[in-house]
Tab-separated table of C-alpha atoms in Angstrom:
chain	number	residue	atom	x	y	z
J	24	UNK	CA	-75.591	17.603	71.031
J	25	UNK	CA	-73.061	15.437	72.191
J	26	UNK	CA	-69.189	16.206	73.009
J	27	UNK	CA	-68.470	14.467	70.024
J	28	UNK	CA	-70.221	16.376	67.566
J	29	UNK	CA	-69.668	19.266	68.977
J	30	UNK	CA	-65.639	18.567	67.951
J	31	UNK	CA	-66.520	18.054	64.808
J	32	UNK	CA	-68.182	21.229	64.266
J	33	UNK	CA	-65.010	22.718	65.822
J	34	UNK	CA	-63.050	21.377	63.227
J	35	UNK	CA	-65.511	22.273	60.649
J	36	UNK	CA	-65.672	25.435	61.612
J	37	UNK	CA	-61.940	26.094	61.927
J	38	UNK	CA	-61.433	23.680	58.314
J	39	UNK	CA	-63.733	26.352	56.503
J	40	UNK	CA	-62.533	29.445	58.338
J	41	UNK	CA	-58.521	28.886	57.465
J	42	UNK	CA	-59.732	28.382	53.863
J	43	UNK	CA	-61.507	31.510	53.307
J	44	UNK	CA	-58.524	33.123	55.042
J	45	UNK	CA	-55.957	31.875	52.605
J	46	UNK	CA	-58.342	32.022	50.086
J	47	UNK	CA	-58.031	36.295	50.793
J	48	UNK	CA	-54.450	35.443	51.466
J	49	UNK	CA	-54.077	34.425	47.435
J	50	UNK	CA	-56.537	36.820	46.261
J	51	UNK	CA	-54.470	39.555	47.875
J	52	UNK	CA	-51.161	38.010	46.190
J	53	UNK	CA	-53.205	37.900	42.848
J	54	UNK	CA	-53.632	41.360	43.180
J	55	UNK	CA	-50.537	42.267	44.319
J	56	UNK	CA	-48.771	40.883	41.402
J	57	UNK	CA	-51.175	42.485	38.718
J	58	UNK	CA	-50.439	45.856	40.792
J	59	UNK	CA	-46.647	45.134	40.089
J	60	UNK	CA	-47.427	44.308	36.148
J	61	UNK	CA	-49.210	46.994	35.771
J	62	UNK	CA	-46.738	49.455	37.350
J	63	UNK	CA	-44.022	47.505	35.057
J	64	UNK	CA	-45.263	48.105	31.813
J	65	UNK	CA	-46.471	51.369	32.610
J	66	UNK	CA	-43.145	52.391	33.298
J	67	UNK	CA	-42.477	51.215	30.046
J	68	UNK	CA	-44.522	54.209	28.645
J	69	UNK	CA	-42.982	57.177	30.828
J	70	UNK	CA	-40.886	59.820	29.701
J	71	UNK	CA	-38.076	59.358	31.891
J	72	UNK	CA	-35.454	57.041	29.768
J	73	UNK	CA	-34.396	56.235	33.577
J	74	UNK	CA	-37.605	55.051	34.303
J	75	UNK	CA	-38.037	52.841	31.691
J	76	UNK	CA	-34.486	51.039	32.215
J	77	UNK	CA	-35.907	50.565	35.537
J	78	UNK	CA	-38.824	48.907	34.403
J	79	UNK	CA	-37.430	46.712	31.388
J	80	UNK	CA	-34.999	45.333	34.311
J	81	UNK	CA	-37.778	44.442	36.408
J	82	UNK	CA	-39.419	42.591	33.925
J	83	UNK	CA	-37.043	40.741	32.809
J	84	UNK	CA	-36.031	39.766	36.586
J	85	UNK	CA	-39.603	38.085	37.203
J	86	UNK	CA	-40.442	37.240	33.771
J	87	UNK	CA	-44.307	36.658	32.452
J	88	UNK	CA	-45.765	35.793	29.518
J	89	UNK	CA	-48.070	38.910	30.060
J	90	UNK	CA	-44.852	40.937	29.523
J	91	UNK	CA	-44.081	39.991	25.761
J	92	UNK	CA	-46.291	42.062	24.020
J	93	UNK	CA	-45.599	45.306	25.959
J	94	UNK	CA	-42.046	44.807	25.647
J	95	UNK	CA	-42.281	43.870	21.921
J	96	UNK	CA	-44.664	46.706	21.065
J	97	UNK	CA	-41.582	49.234	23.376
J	98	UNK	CA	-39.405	48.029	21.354
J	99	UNK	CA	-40.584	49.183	18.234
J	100	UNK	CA	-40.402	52.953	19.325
J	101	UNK	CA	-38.006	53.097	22.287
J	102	UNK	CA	-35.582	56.523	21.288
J	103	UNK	CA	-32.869	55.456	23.277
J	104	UNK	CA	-30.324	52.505	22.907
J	105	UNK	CA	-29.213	51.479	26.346
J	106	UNK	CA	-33.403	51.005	27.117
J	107	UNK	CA	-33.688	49.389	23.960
J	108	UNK	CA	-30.843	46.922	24.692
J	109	UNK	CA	-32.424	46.339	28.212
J	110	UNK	CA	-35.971	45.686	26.616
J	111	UNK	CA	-33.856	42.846	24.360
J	112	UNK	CA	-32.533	41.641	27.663
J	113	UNK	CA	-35.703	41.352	29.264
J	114	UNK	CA	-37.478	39.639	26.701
J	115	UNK	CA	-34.088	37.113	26.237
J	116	UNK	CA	-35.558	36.172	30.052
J	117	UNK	CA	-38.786	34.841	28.723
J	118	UNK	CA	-39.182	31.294	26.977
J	119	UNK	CA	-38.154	31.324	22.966
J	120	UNK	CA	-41.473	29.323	22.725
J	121	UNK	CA	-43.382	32.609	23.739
J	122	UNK	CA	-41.534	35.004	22.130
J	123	UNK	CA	-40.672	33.600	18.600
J	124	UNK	CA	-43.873	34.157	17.179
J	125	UNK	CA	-43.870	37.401	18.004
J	126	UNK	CA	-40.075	38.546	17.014
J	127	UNK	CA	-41.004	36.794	13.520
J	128	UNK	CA	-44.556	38.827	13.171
J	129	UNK	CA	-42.587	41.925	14.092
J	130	UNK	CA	-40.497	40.987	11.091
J	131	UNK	CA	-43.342	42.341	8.775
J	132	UNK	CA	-44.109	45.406	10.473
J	133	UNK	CA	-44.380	48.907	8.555
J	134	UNK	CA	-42.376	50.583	11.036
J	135	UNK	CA	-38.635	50.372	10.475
J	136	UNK	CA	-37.661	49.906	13.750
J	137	UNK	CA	-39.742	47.284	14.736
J	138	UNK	CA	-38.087	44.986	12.385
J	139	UNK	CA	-34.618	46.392	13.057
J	140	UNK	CA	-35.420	45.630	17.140
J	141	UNK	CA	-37.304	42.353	15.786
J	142	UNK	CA	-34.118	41.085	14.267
J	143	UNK	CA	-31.409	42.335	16.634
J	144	UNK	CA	-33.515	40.099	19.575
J	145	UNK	CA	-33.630	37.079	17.347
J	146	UNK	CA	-29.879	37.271	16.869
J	147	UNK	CA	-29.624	37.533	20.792
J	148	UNK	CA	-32.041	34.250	20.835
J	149	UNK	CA	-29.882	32.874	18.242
J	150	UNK	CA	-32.791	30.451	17.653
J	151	UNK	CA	-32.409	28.319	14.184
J	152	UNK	CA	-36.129	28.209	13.811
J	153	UNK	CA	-35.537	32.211	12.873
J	154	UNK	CA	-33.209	31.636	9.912
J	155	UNK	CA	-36.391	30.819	7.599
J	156	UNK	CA	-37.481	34.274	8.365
J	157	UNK	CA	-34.230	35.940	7.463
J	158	UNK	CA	-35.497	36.986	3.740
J	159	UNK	CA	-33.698	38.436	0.772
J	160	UNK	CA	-36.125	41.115	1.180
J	161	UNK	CA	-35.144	42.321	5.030
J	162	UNK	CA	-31.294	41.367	4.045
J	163	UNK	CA	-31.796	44.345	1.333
J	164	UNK	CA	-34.797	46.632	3.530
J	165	UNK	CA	-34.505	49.974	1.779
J	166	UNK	CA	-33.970	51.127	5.890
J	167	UNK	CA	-29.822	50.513	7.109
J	168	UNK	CA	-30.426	49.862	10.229
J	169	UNK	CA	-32.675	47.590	9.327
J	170	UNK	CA	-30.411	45.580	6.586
J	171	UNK	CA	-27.333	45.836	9.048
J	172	UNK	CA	-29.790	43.979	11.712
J	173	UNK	CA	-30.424	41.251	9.415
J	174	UNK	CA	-27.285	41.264	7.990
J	175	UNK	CA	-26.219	40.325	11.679
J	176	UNK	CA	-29.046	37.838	12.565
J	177	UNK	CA	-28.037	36.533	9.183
J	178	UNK	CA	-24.280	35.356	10.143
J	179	UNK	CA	-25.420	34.296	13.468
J	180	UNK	CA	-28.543	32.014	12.757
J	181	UNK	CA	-26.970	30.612	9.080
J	182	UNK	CA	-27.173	26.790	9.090
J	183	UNK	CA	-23.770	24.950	8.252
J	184	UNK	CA	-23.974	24.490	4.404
J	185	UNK	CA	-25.742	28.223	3.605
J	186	UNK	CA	-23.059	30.537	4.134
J	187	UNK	CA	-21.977	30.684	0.318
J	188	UNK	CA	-25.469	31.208	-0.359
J	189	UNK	CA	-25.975	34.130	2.245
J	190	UNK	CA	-22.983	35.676	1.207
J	191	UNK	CA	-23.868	35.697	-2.223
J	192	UNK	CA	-26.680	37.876	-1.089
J	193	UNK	CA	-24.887	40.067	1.130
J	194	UNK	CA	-22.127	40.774	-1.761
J	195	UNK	CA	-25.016	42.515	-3.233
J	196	UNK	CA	-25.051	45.027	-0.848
J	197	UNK	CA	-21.251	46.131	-1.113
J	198	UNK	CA	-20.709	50.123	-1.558
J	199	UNK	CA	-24.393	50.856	0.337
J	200	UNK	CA	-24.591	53.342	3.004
J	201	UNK	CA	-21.731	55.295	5.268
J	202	UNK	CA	-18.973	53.789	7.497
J	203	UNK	CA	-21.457	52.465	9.760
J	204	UNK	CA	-23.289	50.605	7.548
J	205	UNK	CA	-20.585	48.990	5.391
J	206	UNK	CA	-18.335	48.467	8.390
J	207	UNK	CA	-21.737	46.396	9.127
J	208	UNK	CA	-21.927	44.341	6.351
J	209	UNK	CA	-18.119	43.740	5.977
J	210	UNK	CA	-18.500	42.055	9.647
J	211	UNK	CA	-21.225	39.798	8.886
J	212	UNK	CA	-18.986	38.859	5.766
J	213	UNK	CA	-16.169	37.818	7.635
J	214	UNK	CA	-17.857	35.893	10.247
J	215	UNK	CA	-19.008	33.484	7.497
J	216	UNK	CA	-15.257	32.663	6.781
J	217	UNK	CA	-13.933	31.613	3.198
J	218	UNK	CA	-17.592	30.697	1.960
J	219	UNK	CA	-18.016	34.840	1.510
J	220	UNK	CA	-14.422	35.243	-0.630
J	221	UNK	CA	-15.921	33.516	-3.910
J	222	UNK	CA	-18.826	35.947	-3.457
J	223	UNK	CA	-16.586	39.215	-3.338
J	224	UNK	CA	-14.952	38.401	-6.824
J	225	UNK	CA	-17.444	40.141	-8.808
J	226	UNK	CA	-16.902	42.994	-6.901
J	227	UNK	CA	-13.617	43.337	-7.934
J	228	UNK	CA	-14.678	44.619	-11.813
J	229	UNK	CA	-17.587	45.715	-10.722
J	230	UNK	CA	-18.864	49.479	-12.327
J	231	UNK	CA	-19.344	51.118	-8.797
J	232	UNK	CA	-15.852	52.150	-7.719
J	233	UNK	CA	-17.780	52.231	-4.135
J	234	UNK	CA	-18.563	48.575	-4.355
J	235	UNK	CA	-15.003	47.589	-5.445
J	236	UNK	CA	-12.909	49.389	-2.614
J	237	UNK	CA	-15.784	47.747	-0.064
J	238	UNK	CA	-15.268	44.573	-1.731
J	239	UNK	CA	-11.490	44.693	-1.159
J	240	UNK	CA	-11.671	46.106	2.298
J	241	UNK	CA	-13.899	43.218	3.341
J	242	UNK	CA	-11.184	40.769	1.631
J	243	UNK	CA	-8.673	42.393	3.410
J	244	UNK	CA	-10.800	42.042	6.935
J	245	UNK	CA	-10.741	38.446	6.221
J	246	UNK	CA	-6.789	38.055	5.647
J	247	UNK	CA	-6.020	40.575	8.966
J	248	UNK	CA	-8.277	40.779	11.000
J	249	UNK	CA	-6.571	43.278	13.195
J	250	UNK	CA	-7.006	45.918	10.669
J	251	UNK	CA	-9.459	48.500	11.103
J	252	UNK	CA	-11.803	48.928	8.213
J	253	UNK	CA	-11.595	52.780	8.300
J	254	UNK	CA	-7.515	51.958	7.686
J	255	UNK	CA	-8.704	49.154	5.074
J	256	UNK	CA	-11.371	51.256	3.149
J	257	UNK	CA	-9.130	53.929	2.440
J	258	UNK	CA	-6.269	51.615	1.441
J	259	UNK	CA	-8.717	50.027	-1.300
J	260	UNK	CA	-9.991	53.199	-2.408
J	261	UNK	CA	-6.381	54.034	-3.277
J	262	UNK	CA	-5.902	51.319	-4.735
J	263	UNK	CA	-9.338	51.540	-7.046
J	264	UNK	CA	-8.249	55.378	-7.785
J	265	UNK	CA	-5.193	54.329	-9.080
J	266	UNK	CA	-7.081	51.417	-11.509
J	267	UNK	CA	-6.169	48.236	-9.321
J	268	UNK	CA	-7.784	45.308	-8.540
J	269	UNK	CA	-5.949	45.248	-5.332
J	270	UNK	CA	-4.761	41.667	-6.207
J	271	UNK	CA	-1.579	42.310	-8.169
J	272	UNK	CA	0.400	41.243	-5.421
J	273	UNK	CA	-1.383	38.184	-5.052
């Protein structure tokens, strides 16, 4: 063999012997990183709520597509709020292209909080391909937390042209539930502006003395909005006890 060919089999040699090396160099990356996913969204699962922040945060640090569904699926029956707003966060740090479909599918889940979760993440998003998928149905779900998530995802994904429309809709909903939830809906009435105020005027000869103090509270949100509704609510329920329409002095 001459000196010639035996440098090329040197070089050979040394070619193929650094690529098998970095081929167990990337291999042992590959399996690094499906070590740390795995640890990830099992930590999603534990029963420490501490341990599950912990893992929602790294996820949404070094986002991956492989992520979505586990932190979807979480969200759905996640007991505590702070981890549920982290899970939100996390999947905010993936691409709206990759989580969209599966926000909206949530949307038709059986399981209340899966929409509610579903719906406060889209509002996050604030993507305007959403609004289609804001229905009369989920803006009136038998579940409040539900309806006060869409009644939020609602005001924030409207297109210009649709608020008198949407609040239409919400007015239907005046008098439901406890503080919470009409302090809830009142919000999402206000933050459509004057478009909601033609929409309240049913309210005020409406049966429901409920739905005609909420009605006036929510006005009265819109003209100061440094009142507090629990200062507002009771003011119009006053005023409905004592047979006004809380627009005598108007």
């Amino acid at each position: 063999m001459t000196r010639s060919s035996l440098r090329t089999e040197e070089v050979v040699s040394m070619t193929v012997t650094g690529q098998d090396t970095n081929t167990h160099r990337d291999t042992d990356t590959d399996a690094d990183v499906d070590t740390d996913a795995a640890r990830a969204i099992g930590g999603l699962a534990d029963g420490r709520a501490s341990v599950r922040l912990r893992a929602a945060l790294a996820i949404g640090s070094t986002p991956d597509p492989r992520y979505i569904g586990p932190l979807v699926e979480r969200c759905a029956t996640e007991p505590e709020f702070f981890v549920r707003d982290m899970l939100t966060w996390a999947l905010n740090r993936h691409p709206v292209t990759l989580t969209l479909p599966v926000l909206l599918h949530e949307l038709r889940s059986e399981r209340p909080q899966a929409r509610s979760q579903a719906l406060h993440t889209l509002s996050k998003i604030g993507d305007p391909r959403a609004w289609p998928a804001i229905t009369r149905a989920l803006l009136a779900d038998p579940d409040d937390e539900v309806a006060r998530s869409a009644w939020r995802a609602a005001a924030v994904l409207v297109p210009e042209g649709e608020e008198p429309a949407l609040a239409t809709v919400l007015a239907t909903q005046l008098g439901r539930g406890g503080h919470e939830t009409q302090l809830s809906l009142s919000r999402a009435l206000v933050a459509l502006g004057e478009p909601m105020v033609a929409a309240l005027l049913p309210a005020r000869t409406a049966a429901d003395p409920a739905v005609r103090a909420h009605g006036l509270a929510t006005e009265k949100l819109l003209r100061d909005p440094e009142t507090s509704f629990a200062f507002a609510i009771e003011e119009a329920k006053r005023v409905v006890a004592l047979g006004g329409s809380g627009q005598e002095g108007h």
